[in-house]
Short mmCIF file of C-alpha atoms and ligand atoms in Angstrom, two decimals:
data_model
loop_
_atom_site.label_atom_id
_atom_site.label_comp_id
_atom_site.label_asym_id
_atom_site.label_seq_id
_atom_site.Cartn_x
_atom_site.Cartn_y
_atom_site.Cartn_z
CA MET A 246 41.58 14.13 26.50
CA ALA A 247 45.36 14.42 26.08
CA ASP A 248 47.75 11.50 26.42
CA LEU A 249 50.73 12.18 24.22
CA ILE A 250 52.40 15.43 23.35
CA ILE A 251 54.38 15.14 20.14
CA MET A 252 57.01 17.86 20.05
CA ARG A 253 58.12 19.56 16.85
CA THR A 254 61.49 18.50 15.43
CA ASP A 255 62.83 21.98 16.25
CA ALA A 256 61.48 22.05 19.82
CA THR A 257 64.05 23.29 22.32
CA LYS A 258 64.96 21.90 25.72
CA GLU A 259 63.00 24.75 27.26
CA ASP A 260 59.92 23.84 25.22
CA ILE A 261 60.16 20.26 26.46
CA ASN A 262 60.67 21.36 30.06
CA ARG A 263 57.69 23.68 29.85
CA VAL A 264 55.43 20.80 28.79
CA VAL A 265 56.83 18.53 31.52
CA GLU A 266 56.26 21.22 34.16
CA LYS A 267 52.70 21.74 33.01
CA ILE A 268 52.01 18.00 33.21
CA GLU A 269 53.44 17.85 36.71
CA LYS A 270 51.53 20.93 37.80
CA LEU A 271 48.32 19.15 36.82
CA GLY A 272 49.32 16.33 39.16
CA PHE A 273 50.49 13.82 36.56
CA LYS A 274 53.82 12.18 35.80
CA ALA A 275 55.54 12.93 32.49
CA HIS A 276 57.26 10.20 30.53
CA VAL A 277 59.73 11.69 28.08
CA SER A 278 60.83 9.60 25.13
CA LYS A 279 63.57 11.17 23.04
CA GLY A 280 63.58 9.74 19.54
CA THR A 281 66.16 10.43 16.88
CA GLU A 282 63.91 13.00 15.25
CA ARG A 283 61.47 14.19 17.85
CA THR A 284 60.52 13.94 21.48
CA ILE A 285 57.24 12.44 22.60
CA ILE A 286 55.97 13.15 26.09
CA GLY A 287 53.42 10.83 27.66
CA ILE A 288 51.05 11.92 30.39
CA ILE A 289 50.78 9.16 32.95
CA GLY A 290 47.53 8.90 34.82
CA ASP A 291 43.80 9.22 34.25
CA THR A 292 43.77 11.92 31.59
CA ARG A 293 40.07 11.97 30.82
CA GLU A 294 39.67 15.45 32.28
CA VAL A 295 42.76 16.94 30.64
CA SER A 296 41.88 18.97 27.55
CA ASP A 297 44.03 19.05 24.42
CA GLU A 298 43.97 22.84 24.51
CA THR A 299 46.11 22.84 27.64
CA PHE A 300 49.07 21.80 25.54
CA ARG A 301 48.25 22.48 21.91
CA LEU A 302 49.27 26.14 21.97
CA LEU A 303 52.50 25.76 23.92
CA PRO A 304 55.66 26.57 21.95
CA GLY A 305 57.35 23.56 20.37
CA VAL A 306 54.24 21.36 20.45
CA SER A 307 53.36 19.73 17.16
CA GLU A 308 50.43 17.53 18.07
CA VAL A 309 48.39 16.35 21.04
CA ILE A 310 47.09 12.82 20.81
CA SER A 311 44.54 11.04 22.91
CA ILE A 312 44.82 7.30 23.20
CA LEU A 313 41.55 5.57 23.69
CA LYS A 314 43.19 2.37 24.86
CA GLU A 315 44.12 1.55 28.42
CA TYR A 316 47.77 1.01 27.59
CA LYS A 317 49.66 4.08 26.48
CA LEU A 318 53.37 3.59 27.00
CA ALA A 319 53.13 0.23 25.23
CA SER A 320 51.24 1.64 22.26
CA ARG A 321 52.56 2.34 18.78
CA GLU A 322 51.23 5.88 19.10
CA PHE A 323 53.69 6.50 21.91
CA HIS A 324 56.66 5.11 20.00
CA PRO A 325 55.92 4.81 16.27
CA LYS A 326 59.17 3.03 15.38
CA ASP A 327 60.06 -0.46 16.57
CA THR A 328 62.37 -0.37 19.54
CA ILE A 329 65.68 -2.17 19.81
CA ILE A 330 66.49 -3.87 23.08
CA ASP A 331 70.15 -4.28 23.81
CA VAL A 332 71.32 -7.29 25.82
CA ASN A 333 75.09 -6.98 26.30
CA GLY A 334 75.40 -5.75 22.73
CA ILE A 335 72.95 -8.31 21.30
CA LYS A 336 70.19 -6.40 19.57
CA ILE A 337 66.56 -7.53 19.63
CA GLY A 338 63.84 -5.89 17.54
CA GLU A 339 63.63 -3.62 14.49
CA GLY A 340 65.08 -6.19 12.13
CA TYR A 341 67.41 -7.86 14.63
CA PHE A 342 66.41 -11.46 15.26
CA VAL A 343 67.53 -13.48 18.25
CA VAL A 344 67.37 -17.16 19.20
CA MET A 345 67.29 -17.96 22.91
CA ALA A 346 67.73 -21.67 23.54
CA GLY A 347 68.59 -24.17 26.24
CA PRO A 348 67.00 -26.66 28.57
CA CYS A 349 63.63 -26.12 30.20
CA SER A 350 65.32 -26.60 33.59
CA VAL A 351 68.92 -26.38 34.71
CA GLU A 352 69.54 -29.92 35.97
CA SER A 353 73.30 -29.95 36.54
CA LYS A 354 76.35 -27.95 35.57
CA GLU A 355 77.37 -30.64 33.14
CA GLN A 356 73.98 -30.55 31.38
CA LEU A 357 73.88 -26.77 31.09
CA LEU A 358 77.49 -26.43 29.98
CA PHE A 359 77.12 -29.17 27.38
CA THR A 360 73.88 -27.68 26.00
CA GLY A 361 75.17 -24.12 26.16
CA LYS A 362 78.33 -25.00 24.25
CA PHE A 363 76.35 -26.70 21.52
CA VAL A 364 73.71 -24.02 21.02
CA LYS A 365 76.34 -21.27 21.11
CA GLN A 366 78.34 -23.04 18.44
CA HIS A 367 75.24 -23.03 16.25
CA GLY A 368 74.40 -19.35 16.53
CA CYS A 369 72.41 -19.05 19.76
CA LYS A 370 73.39 -15.89 21.64
CA ILE A 371 71.22 -16.24 24.73
CA LEU A 372 71.15 -19.41 26.81
CA ARG A 373 67.92 -20.24 28.61
CA GLY A 374 67.54 -22.45 31.69
CA GLY A 375 64.91 -22.45 34.42
CA ILE A 376 66.03 -22.61 38.04
CA PHE A 377 62.80 -21.69 39.79
CA LYS A 378 60.21 -23.79 38.00
CA PRO A 379 56.51 -23.08 38.31
CA ARG A 380 54.99 -26.52 37.75
CA THR A 381 51.41 -27.66 37.57
CA SER A 382 52.00 -30.25 40.30
CA PRO A 383 53.93 -29.35 43.46
CA TYR A 384 55.38 -32.89 43.33
CA SER A 385 57.09 -32.27 39.99
CA PHE A 386 60.69 -31.07 39.75
CA LEU A 387 60.58 -27.46 40.95
CA GLY A 388 64.07 -26.48 39.84
CA LEU A 389 67.45 -26.34 41.56
CA GLY A 390 66.77 -22.90 43.06
CA LYS A 391 69.81 -21.05 44.38
CA GLU A 392 72.12 -23.93 43.48
CA GLY A 393 70.86 -23.58 39.90
CA LEU A 394 71.59 -19.88 39.92
CA LYS A 395 75.19 -20.64 40.85
CA ILE A 396 75.43 -23.06 37.92
CA LEU A 397 73.89 -20.50 35.59
CA LYS A 398 76.49 -17.94 36.68
CA GLU A 399 79.40 -20.34 36.23
CA VAL A 400 78.25 -21.47 32.79
CA LYS A 401 77.57 -17.90 31.72
CA GLU A 402 81.12 -16.94 32.66
CA GLU A 403 82.77 -20.02 31.17
CA LEU A 404 80.95 -19.76 27.84
CA LYS A 405 80.81 -15.97 27.76
CA ILE A 406 77.16 -16.12 26.82
CA SER A 407 74.17 -14.07 27.96
CA VAL A 408 71.49 -15.91 29.92
CA ILE A 409 67.78 -15.77 30.62
CA THR A 410 65.91 -17.38 33.49
CA GLU A 411 62.50 -17.04 35.10
CA VAL A 412 61.85 -15.09 38.26
CA LEU A 413 58.83 -16.13 40.30
CA SER A 414 58.44 -13.57 43.04
CA PRO A 415 59.20 -9.90 43.73
CA GLU A 416 61.54 -10.96 46.57
CA GLU A 417 63.75 -12.91 44.18
CA VAL A 418 64.13 -10.19 41.54
CA GLU A 419 67.23 -8.70 43.13
CA LEU A 420 68.96 -12.09 43.47
CA VAL A 421 68.11 -13.36 39.98
CA SER A 422 69.08 -10.09 38.30
CA GLN A 423 72.58 -10.43 39.73
CA VAL A 424 73.10 -13.29 37.27
CA SER A 425 70.45 -13.22 34.57
CA ASP A 426 70.76 -10.80 31.65
CA ILE A 427 67.04 -11.02 30.91
CA LEU A 428 64.37 -11.73 33.52
CA GLN A 429 61.63 -14.03 32.30
CA ILE A 430 58.11 -13.69 33.64
CA GLY A 431 56.26 -16.90 32.95
CA THR A 432 52.77 -17.46 31.66
CA ARG A 433 51.39 -18.10 35.16
CA ASN A 434 52.81 -14.86 36.49
CA MET A 435 51.77 -12.54 33.72
CA PHE A 436 48.99 -11.27 35.96
CA ASN A 437 51.21 -10.97 39.05
CA TYR A 438 51.03 -7.20 39.30
CA ARG A 439 53.43 -6.91 42.24
CA LEU A 440 56.04 -8.83 40.27
CA LEU A 441 55.46 -6.66 37.19
CA GLN A 442 55.89 -3.51 39.25
CA ARG A 443 59.04 -4.89 40.83
CA VAL A 444 60.74 -5.73 37.51
CA GLY A 445 59.61 -2.32 36.28
CA LYS A 446 61.96 -0.80 38.79
CA ILE A 447 65.13 -2.52 37.58
CA ASN A 448 67.17 -1.60 34.59
CA LYS A 449 67.29 -4.99 32.87
CA PRO A 450 65.38 -6.45 29.95
CA VAL A 451 62.26 -8.38 30.90
CA LEU A 452 60.73 -11.10 28.76
CA LEU A 453 57.02 -11.15 29.50
CA LYS A 454 55.18 -14.29 28.46
CA ARG A 455 51.52 -14.15 27.53
CA ASN A 456 49.28 -15.84 30.05
CA PHE A 457 47.67 -18.91 28.49
CA SER A 458 44.22 -17.40 29.04
CA ALA A 459 45.01 -13.76 28.38
CA LYS A 460 43.52 -11.57 25.73
CA ILE A 461 46.06 -9.55 23.74
CA SER A 462 44.87 -6.34 25.40
CA GLU A 463 45.47 -7.88 28.85
CA PHE A 464 48.94 -8.90 27.73
CA LEU A 465 49.70 -5.32 26.64
CA ASN A 466 48.28 -3.91 29.85
CA CYS A 467 50.68 -6.13 31.80
CA ALA A 468 53.57 -4.79 29.72
CA GLU A 469 52.26 -1.33 30.59
CA TYR A 470 52.65 -2.15 34.30
CA ILE A 471 56.38 -2.69 33.74
CA LEU A 472 56.85 0.32 31.44
CA LYS A 473 55.00 2.61 33.84
CA GLU A 474 57.59 1.94 36.56
CA GLY A 475 60.35 3.15 34.26
CA ASN A 476 61.78 0.00 32.70
CA SER A 477 61.40 0.36 28.96
CA ASN A 478 63.19 -2.88 28.08
CA VAL A 479 60.22 -5.17 27.66
CA ILE A 480 60.17 -8.10 25.23
CA LEU A 481 56.83 -9.83 24.62
CA CYS A 482 56.62 -13.58 24.18
CA GLU A 483 53.77 -15.51 22.60
CA ARG A 484 53.79 -19.03 24.06
CA GLY A 485 50.41 -20.47 23.20
CA ILE A 486 46.96 -20.21 24.68
CA ARG A 487 44.26 -22.58 25.84
CA THR A 488 41.32 -23.34 23.63
CA PHE A 489 38.84 -26.21 23.40
CA ASP A 490 41.31 -28.32 21.44
CA SER A 491 44.12 -30.00 23.32
CA GLU A 492 43.89 -33.27 21.47
CA PHE A 493 47.11 -32.99 19.49
CA THR A 494 48.89 -30.03 21.04
CA ARG A 495 49.50 -28.78 24.59
CA ASN A 496 48.49 -25.22 23.65
CA ILE A 497 47.40 -23.41 20.52
CA LEU A 498 50.25 -21.25 19.33
CA ASP A 499 48.46 -18.02 18.46
CA LEU A 500 50.46 -16.88 15.47
CA SER A 501 47.94 -14.19 14.65
CA SER A 502 48.93 -12.42 17.84
CA ILE A 503 52.30 -11.60 16.24
CA PRO A 504 51.06 -9.22 13.52
CA VAL A 505 48.43 -7.87 15.92
CA LEU A 506 51.07 -7.08 18.53
CA LYS A 507 53.41 -5.62 15.93
CA LYS A 508 50.62 -3.24 14.94
CA GLU A 509 49.64 -2.31 18.47
CA THR A 510 53.07 -1.96 19.99
CA TYR A 511 56.68 -1.18 19.15
CA LEU A 512 58.04 -3.78 21.59
CA PRO A 513 59.85 -6.86 20.20
CA VAL A 514 57.75 -10.00 19.94
CA ILE A 515 59.36 -13.38 20.29
CA VAL A 516 57.75 -16.78 19.97
CA ASP A 517 58.09 -19.94 22.06
CA PRO A 518 57.03 -22.84 19.85
CA SER A 519 58.15 -25.36 22.51
CA HIS A 520 55.47 -24.49 25.07
CA GLY A 521 53.28 -23.22 22.24
CA THR A 522 52.81 -26.72 20.87
CA GLY A 523 54.18 -29.08 23.52
CA ARG A 524 55.60 -31.24 20.75
CA ARG A 525 59.19 -31.52 19.58
CA ASP A 526 58.19 -32.35 16.00
CA LEU A 527 56.25 -29.10 15.67
CA VAL A 528 59.02 -26.78 16.84
CA ILE A 529 60.75 -26.32 13.46
CA PRO A 530 57.60 -25.78 11.36
CA MET A 531 56.13 -23.35 13.87
CA SER A 532 59.43 -21.47 14.14
CA LYS A 533 59.37 -20.87 10.39
CA ALA A 534 55.73 -19.80 10.58
CA ALA A 535 56.51 -17.42 13.46
CA ILE A 536 59.25 -15.74 11.42
CA ALA A 537 56.93 -15.44 8.43
CA ALA A 538 54.35 -13.80 10.70
CA GLY A 539 56.89 -11.18 11.81
CA ALA A 540 58.47 -12.52 15.02
CA ASP A 541 61.66 -10.89 16.30
CA GLY A 542 63.03 -14.04 17.89
CA LEU A 543 62.50 -17.53 19.21
CA LEU A 544 62.65 -19.16 22.64
CA ILE A 545 63.45 -22.84 22.22
CA GLU A 546 63.84 -25.76 24.62
CA VAL A 547 66.80 -27.99 23.78
CA HIS A 548 68.04 -30.96 25.78
CA PRO A 549 70.97 -33.34 25.20
CA LYS A 550 68.70 -36.28 26.11
CA PRO A 551 65.09 -35.10 26.00
CA GLU A 552 63.80 -38.49 27.15
CA GLU A 553 65.68 -38.02 30.44
CA ALA A 554 64.75 -34.36 31.00
CA LEU A 555 63.36 -33.46 34.41
CA SER A 556 60.80 -31.16 32.79
CA ASP A 557 59.23 -30.71 29.36
CA GLY A 558 61.22 -33.47 27.65
CA TYR A 559 58.40 -34.17 25.20
CA GLN A 560 58.68 -30.74 23.66
CA SER A 561 62.47 -30.31 23.96
CA ILE A 562 64.35 -30.69 20.70
CA THR A 563 67.54 -32.70 20.34
CA PHE A 564 70.91 -31.23 19.37
CA ASP A 565 70.47 -32.50 15.81
CA MET A 566 67.11 -30.82 15.55
CA PHE A 567 68.54 -27.58 16.88
CA GLU A 568 71.23 -27.61 14.23
CA LYS A 569 68.56 -28.21 11.58
CA LEU A 570 66.36 -25.47 13.01
CA MET A 571 69.17 -22.91 12.76
CA ASP A 572 69.74 -23.88 9.11
CA ASP A 573 66.07 -24.10 8.18
CA ILE A 574 65.15 -20.65 9.46
CA LYS A 575 67.81 -18.83 7.41
CA PRO A 576 65.79 -18.43 4.18
CA PHE A 577 62.78 -17.26 6.20
CA LEU A 578 64.91 -14.63 7.93
CA ASN A 579 66.23 -13.48 4.55
CA ILE A 580 62.75 -13.09 3.12
CA MET A 581 61.64 -11.10 6.15
CA GLY A 582 64.78 -8.96 6.07
CA LYS A 583 65.92 -9.96 9.56
CA LYS A 584 69.53 -10.10 10.70
CA MET A 585 70.68 -12.68 13.23
C1 LIG B 241 59.50 -21.90 30.52
O1 LIG B 241 59.84 -21.13 29.60
O2 LIG B 241 60.24 -22.73 30.99
C2 LIG B 241 58.13 -21.83 31.04
C3 LIG B 241 57.81 -22.32 32.22
O3 LIG B 241 57.27 -21.24 30.19
P1 LIG B 241 55.75 -20.82 30.39
O4 LIG B 241 55.75 -19.83 31.52
O5 LIG B 241 55.41 -20.21 29.07
O6 LIG B 241 54.96 -22.06 30.67
MN1 LIG B 242 59.46 -25.66 29.96
#
């Protein structure tokens, strides 16, 4: 079985092309990843019948690796070094830490502008705000929709800040990506394969949230769906899972998934302690814990008046708490060698 062809550092363009042609001749697609030192070529498809020998003796080939996991493009083997995702010059991953913060839902221009100004002033580089809200009850606030997108665009331009918002369906990807710098795929849609394939075809970062009932391997396979379509800008987000115990918290924030993911994949891993716990008072402690476990960033819900929020007020932190959070995480970032 052959999945990855690691080229020698002195492999020529011709050597690389020869391998790509061979892969295509066998009826597979080749995925070429040019690193600073060497090129790795992935064979996309069911490679069980492809022997290592087919490639091992070709000029310029250093090693042929078979990956026994279902996900290949998402695996560390494919890309040994952490990747850096660039969002308008903001770096995420490989030592670059990012805080994305803002309200659960965009409720009005005034609310988003006020929140955005505050979080920006305190070091947040990416403003979050849901406009299409997937809610448990269809009678809950479902977001402002297109009107919200307009607000997001205006606030983004006024504050000169990058923004992230959730996209719910393949049909809305085009529209949302006209405004949003990162497309968020929510926990409920992690398994929406059509949506994953659709965002795989655009050239914008995607933040993929772990489904609340998904195994880590399922999470990585869903990232693979996006990567396979050609979009390599995938950010993973741990946001808590369901277990037997919902007595004190809304979800169980699976912090052990962070080092597991960091071992399995090179993609940045960010943590959402707001949905992960469902409780405002747990956001700061779990943010520190997430950094200590190796997270590359945080996704935080902040609201000027959480008690009046139209969604997730109970877990949204106040402005004062946000300021404290940004101060409190500094020593943890220093210890972990992360730059913000
Ligand atoms: C959100 O970030 O607003 C959200 C709905 O998150 P999740 O999909 O994790 O529930
Ligand atoms: Mn929310």
